[in-house]
PDB file of C-alpha atoms in Angstrom:
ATOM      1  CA  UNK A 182     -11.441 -66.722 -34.943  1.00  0.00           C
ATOM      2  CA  UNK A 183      -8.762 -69.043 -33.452  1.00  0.00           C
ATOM      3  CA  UNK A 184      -5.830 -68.107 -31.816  1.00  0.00           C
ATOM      4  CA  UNK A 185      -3.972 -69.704 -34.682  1.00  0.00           C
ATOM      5  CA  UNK A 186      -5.597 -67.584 -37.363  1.00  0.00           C
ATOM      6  CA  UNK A 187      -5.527 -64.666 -35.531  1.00  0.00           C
ATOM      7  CA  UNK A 188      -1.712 -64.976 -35.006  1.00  0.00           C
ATOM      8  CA  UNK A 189      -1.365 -65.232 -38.613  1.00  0.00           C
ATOM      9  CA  UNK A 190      -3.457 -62.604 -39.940  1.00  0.00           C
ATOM     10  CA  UNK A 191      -1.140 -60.146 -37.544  1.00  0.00           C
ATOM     11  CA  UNK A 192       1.863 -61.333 -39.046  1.00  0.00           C
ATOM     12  CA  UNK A 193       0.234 -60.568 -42.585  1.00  0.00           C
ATOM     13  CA  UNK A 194      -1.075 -56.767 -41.038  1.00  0.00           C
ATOM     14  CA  UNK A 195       2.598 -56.504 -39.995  1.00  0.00           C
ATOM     15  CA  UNK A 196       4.300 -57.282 -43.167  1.00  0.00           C
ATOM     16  CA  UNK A 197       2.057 -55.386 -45.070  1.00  0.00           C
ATOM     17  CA  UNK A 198       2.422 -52.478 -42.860  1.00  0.00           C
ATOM     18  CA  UNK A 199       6.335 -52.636 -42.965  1.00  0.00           C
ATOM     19  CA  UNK A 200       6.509 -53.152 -47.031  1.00  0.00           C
ATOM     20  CA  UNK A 201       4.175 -50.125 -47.357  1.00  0.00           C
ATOM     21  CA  UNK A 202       6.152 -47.988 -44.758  1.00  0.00           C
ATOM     22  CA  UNK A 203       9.167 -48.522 -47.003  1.00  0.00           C
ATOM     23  CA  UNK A 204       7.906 -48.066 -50.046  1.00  0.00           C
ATOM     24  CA  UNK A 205       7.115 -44.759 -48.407  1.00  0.00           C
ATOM     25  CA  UNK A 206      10.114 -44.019 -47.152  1.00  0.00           C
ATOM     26  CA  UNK A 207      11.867 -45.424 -50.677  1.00  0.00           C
ATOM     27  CA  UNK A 208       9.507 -42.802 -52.469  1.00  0.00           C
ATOM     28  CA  UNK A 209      10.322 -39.863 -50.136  1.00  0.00           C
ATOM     29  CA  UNK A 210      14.068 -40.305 -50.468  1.00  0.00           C
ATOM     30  CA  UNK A 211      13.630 -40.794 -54.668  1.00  0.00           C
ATOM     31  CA  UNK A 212      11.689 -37.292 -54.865  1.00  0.00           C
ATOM     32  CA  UNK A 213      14.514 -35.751 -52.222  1.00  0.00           C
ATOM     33  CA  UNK A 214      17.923 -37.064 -53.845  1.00  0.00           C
ATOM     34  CA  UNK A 215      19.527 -34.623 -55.780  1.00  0.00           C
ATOM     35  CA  UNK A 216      21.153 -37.222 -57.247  1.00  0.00           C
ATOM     36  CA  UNK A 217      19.168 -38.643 -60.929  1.00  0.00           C
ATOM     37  CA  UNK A 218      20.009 -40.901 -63.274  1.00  0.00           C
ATOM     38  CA  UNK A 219      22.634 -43.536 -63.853  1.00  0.00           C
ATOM     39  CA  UNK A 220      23.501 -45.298 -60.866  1.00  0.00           C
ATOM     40  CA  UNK A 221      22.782 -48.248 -58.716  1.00  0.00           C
ATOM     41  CA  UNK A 222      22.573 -49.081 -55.126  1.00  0.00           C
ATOM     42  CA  UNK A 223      24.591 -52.039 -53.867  1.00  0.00           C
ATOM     43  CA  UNK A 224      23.763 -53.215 -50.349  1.00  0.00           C
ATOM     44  CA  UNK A 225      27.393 -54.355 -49.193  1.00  0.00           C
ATOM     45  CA  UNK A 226      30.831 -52.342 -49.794  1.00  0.00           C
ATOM     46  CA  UNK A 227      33.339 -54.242 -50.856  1.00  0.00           C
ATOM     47  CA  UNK A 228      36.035 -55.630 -47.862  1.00  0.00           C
ATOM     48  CA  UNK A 229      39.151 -53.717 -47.677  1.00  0.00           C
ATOM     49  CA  UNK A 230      40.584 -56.668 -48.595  1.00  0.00           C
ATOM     50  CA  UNK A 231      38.841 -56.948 -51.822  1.00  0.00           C
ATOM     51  CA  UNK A 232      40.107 -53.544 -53.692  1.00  0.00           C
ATOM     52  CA  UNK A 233      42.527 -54.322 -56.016  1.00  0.00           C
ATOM     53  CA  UNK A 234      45.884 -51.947 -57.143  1.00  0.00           C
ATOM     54  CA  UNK A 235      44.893 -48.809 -57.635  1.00  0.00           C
ATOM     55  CA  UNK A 236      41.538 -48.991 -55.995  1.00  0.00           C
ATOM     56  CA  UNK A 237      41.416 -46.131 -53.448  1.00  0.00           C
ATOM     57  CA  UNK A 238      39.273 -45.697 -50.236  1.00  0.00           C
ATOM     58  CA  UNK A 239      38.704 -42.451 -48.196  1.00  0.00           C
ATOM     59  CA  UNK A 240      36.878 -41.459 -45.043  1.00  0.00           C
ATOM     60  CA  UNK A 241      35.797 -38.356 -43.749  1.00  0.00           C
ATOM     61  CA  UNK A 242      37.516 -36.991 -40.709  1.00  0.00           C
ATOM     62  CA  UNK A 243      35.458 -38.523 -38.378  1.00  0.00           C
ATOM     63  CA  UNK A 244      35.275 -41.424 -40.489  1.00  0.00           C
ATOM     64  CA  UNK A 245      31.593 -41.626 -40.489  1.00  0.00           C
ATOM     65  CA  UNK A 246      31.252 -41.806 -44.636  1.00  0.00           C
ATOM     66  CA  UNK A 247      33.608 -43.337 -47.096  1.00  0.00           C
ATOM     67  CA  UNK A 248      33.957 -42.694 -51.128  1.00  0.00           C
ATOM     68  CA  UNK A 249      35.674 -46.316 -52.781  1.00  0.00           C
ATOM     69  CA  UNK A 250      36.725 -46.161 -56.352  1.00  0.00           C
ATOM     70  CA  UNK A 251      36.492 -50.272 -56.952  1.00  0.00           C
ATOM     71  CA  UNK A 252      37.168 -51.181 -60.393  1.00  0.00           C
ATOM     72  CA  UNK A 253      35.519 -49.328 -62.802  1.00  0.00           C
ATOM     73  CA  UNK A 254      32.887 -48.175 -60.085  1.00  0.00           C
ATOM     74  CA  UNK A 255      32.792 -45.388 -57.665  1.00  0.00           C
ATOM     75  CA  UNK A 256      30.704 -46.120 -54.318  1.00  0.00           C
ATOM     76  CA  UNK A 257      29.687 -43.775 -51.779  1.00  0.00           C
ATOM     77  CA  UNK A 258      27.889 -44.603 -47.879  1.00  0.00           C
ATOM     78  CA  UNK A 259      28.452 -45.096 -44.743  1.00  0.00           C
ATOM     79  CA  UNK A 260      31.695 -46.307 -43.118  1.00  0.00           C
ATOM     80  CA  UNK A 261      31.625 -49.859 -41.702  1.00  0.00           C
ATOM     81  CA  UNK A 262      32.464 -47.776 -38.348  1.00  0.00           C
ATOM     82  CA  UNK A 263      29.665 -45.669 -38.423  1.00  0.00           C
ATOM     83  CA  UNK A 264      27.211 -49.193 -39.890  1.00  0.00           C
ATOM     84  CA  UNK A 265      28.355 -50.979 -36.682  1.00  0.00           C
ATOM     85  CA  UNK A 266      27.395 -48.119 -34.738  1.00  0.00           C
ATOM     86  CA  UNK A 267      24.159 -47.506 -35.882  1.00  0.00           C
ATOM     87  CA  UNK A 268      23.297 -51.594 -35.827  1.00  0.00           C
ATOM     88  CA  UNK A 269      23.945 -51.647 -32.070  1.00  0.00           C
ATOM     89  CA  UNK A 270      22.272 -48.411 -31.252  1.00  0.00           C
ATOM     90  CA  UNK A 271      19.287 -50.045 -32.692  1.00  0.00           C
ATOM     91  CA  UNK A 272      19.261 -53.504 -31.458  1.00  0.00           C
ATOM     92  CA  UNK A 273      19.945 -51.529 -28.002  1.00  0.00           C
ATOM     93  CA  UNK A 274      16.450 -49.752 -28.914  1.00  0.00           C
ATOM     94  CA  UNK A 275      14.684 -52.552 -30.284  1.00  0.00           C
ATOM     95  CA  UNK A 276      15.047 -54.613 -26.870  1.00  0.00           C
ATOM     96  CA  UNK A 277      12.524 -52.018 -25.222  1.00  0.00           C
ATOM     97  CA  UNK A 278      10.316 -52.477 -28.573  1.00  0.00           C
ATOM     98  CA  UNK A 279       8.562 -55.929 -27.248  1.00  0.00           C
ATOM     99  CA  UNK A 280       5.142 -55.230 -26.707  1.00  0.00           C
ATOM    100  CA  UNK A 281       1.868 -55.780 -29.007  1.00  0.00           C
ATOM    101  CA  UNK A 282       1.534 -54.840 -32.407  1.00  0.00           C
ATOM    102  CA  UNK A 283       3.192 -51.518 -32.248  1.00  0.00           C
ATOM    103  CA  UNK A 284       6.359 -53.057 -30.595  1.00  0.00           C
ATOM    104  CA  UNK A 285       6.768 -56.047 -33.278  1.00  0.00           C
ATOM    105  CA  UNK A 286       5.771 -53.534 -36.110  1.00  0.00           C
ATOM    106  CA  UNK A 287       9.239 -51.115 -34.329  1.00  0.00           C
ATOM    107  CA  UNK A 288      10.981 -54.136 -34.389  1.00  0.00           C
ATOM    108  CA  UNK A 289      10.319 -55.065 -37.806  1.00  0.00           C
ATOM    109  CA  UNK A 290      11.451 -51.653 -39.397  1.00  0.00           C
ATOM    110  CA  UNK A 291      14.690 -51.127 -37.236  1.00  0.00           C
ATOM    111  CA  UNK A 292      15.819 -54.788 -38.817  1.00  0.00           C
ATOM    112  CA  UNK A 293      15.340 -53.743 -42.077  1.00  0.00           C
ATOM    113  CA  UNK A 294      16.875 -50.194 -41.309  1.00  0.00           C
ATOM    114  CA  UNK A 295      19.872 -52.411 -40.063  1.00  0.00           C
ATOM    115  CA  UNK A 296      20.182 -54.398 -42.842  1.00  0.00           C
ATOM    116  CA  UNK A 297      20.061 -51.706 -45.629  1.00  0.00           C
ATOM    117  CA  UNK A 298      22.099 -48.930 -43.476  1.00  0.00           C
ATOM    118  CA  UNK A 299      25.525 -50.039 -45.401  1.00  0.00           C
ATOM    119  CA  UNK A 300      23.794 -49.344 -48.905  1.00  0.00           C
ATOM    120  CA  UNK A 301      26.442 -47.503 -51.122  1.00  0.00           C
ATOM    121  CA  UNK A 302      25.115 -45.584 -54.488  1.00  0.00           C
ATOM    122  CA  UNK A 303      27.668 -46.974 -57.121  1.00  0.00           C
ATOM    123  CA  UNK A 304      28.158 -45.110 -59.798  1.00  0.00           C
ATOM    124  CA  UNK A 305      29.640 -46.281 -63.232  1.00  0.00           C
ATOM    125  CA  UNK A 306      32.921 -44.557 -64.517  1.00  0.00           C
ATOM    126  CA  UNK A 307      31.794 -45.366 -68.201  1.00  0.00           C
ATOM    127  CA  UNK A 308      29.075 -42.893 -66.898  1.00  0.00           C
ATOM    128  CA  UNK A 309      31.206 -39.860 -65.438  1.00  0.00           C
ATOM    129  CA  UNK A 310      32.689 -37.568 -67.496  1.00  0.00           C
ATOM    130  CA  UNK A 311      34.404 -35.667 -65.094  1.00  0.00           C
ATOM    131  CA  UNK A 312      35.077 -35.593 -61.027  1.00  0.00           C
ATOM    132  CA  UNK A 313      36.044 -32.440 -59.213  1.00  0.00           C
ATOM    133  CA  UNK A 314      36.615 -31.278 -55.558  1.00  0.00           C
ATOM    134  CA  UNK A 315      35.881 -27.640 -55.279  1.00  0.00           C
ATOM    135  CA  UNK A 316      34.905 -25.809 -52.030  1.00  0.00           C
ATOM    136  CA  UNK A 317      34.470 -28.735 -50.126  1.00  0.00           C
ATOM    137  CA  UNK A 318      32.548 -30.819 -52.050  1.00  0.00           C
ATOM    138  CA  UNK A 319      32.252 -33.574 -54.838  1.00  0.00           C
ATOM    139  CA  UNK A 320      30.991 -32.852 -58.194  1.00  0.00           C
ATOM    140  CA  UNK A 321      30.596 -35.251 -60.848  1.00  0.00           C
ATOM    141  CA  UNK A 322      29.596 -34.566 -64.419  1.00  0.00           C
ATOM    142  CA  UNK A 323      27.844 -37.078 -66.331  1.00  0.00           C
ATOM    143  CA  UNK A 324      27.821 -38.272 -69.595  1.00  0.00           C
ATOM    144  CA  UNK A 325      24.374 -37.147 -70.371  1.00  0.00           C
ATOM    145  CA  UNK A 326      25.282 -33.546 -69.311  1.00  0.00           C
ATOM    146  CA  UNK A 327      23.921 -33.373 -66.182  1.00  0.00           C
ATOM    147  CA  UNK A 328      25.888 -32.841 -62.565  1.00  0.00           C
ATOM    148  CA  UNK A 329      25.475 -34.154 -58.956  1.00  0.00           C
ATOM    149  CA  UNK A 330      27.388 -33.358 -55.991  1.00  0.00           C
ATOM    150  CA  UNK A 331      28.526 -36.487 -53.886  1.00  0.00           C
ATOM    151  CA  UNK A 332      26.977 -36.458 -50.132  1.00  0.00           C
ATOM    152  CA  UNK A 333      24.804 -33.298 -51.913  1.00  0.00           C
ATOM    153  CA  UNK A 334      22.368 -32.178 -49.488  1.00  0.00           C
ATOM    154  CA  UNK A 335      23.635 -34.623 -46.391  1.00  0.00           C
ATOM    155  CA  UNK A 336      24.840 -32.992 -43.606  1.00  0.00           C
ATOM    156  CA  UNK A 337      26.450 -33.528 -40.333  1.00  0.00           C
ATOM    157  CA  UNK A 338      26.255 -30.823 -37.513  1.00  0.00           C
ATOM    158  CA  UNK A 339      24.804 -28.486 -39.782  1.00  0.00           C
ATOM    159  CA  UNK A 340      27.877 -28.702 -41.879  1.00  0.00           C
ATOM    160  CA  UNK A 341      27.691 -30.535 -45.340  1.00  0.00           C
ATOM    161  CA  UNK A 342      29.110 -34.023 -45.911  1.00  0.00           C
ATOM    162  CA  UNK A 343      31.248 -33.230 -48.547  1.00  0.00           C
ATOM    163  CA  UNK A 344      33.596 -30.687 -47.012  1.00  0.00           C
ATOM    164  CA  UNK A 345      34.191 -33.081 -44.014  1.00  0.00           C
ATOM    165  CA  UNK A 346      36.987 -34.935 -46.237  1.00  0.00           C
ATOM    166  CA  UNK A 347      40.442 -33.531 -46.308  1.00  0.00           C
ATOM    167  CA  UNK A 348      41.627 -31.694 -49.180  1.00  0.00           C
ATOM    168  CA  UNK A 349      44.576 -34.348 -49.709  1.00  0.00           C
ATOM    169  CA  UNK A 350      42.373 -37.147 -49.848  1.00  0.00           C
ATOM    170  CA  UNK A 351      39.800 -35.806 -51.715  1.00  0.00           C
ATOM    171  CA  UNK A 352      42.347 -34.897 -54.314  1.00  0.00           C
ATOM    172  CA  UNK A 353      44.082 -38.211 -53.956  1.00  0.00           C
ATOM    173  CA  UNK A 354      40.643 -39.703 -55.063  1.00  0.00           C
ATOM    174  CA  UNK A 355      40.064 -37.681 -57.679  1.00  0.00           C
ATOM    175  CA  UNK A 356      43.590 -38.171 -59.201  1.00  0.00           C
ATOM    176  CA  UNK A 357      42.680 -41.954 -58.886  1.00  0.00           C
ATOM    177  CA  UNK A 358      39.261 -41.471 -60.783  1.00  0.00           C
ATOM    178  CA  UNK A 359      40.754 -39.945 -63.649  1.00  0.00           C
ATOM    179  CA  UNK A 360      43.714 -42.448 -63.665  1.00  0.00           C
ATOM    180  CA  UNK A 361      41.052 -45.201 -64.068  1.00  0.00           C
ATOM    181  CA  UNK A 362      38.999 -44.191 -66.533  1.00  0.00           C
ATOM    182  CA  UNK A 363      41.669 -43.369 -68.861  1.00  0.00           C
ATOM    183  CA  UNK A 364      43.170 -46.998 -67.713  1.00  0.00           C
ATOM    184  CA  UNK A 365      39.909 -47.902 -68.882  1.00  0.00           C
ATOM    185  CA  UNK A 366      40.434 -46.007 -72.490  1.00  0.00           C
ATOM    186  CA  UNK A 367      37.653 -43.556 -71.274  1.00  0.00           C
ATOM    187  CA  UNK A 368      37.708 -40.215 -71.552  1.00  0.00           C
TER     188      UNK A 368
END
């Protein structure tokens, strides 16, 4: 086989590994979210500059997750901070990452780790019923009937997501969900 071919035919064993590592890893996290039903993933959050009157954004205290209410959409992810942090830790990492297969298949997954790390889940208001802060956490009813809990089993320092927001803000947001949705003429 030439060198030509042989190039090739490791850049096709590459790809394929990478699209079946995250279909893996896609699969793993779909069994593992607490979180079914209606809602979407959208791969940017909107730019600050981009929510409109009475569009609300909160961080955590350490700023390291956000919750947006956007229109008629609630998003939650990671905070453009905490993006930009993990983006350079992992073009740091991927420097050392150079050699043979193993090294460009490392190199392959932390770009596309990078480029889907400031995924948001967006959730529909015409699909929440209600929105609650209690004990620390989020907790949205749907319209179907069934709940989730916002940042459910994440946690940070052995302390869960949700109850790193403060009580004000998370309240703030709230009182801004239910302001929009009966903006909206939902209930």
């Amino acid at each position: 086989m030439q060198l030509a071919q042989r190039r090739w035919v490791g850049r096709l064993i590459r790809i394929g590994l990478v699209v079946v590592a995250v279909m893996l890893v896609l699969s793993w996290v779909q069994r593992k979210s607490p979180v079914r039903g209606d809602f979407r993933v959208q791969s940017e959050p909107p730019a600050t500059t981009a929510l409109g009157p009475g569009d609300v954004q909160i961080f955590n205290r350490d700023s390291a997750v956000n919750l947006i209410l956007q229109g008629a959409n609630v998003l939650a992810g990671l905070s453009p901070k905490t993006v930009a942090k993990v983006r350079a830790d992992l073009e740091k990492s991927a420097v050392k990452d150079t050699s043979g297969l193993g090294g460009s298949i490392a190199q392959m997954v932390k770009k596309t780790v990078a480029s889907a790390i400031s995924t948001h889940v967006v959730y529909p208001l015409a699909d929440i019923r209600e929105i609650r802060y209690a004990d620390g956490r989020f907790i949205i009813e749907r319209m179907n009937g069934s709940t989730s809990e916002l940042f459910g089993n994440v946690k940070t320092d052995d302390r869960p997501l949700g109850g790193t927001f403060s009580d004000a803000d998370a309240q703030r947001f709230v009182e801004a969900v239910r302001a929009r949705k009966k903006e909206l003429g939902q209930r």
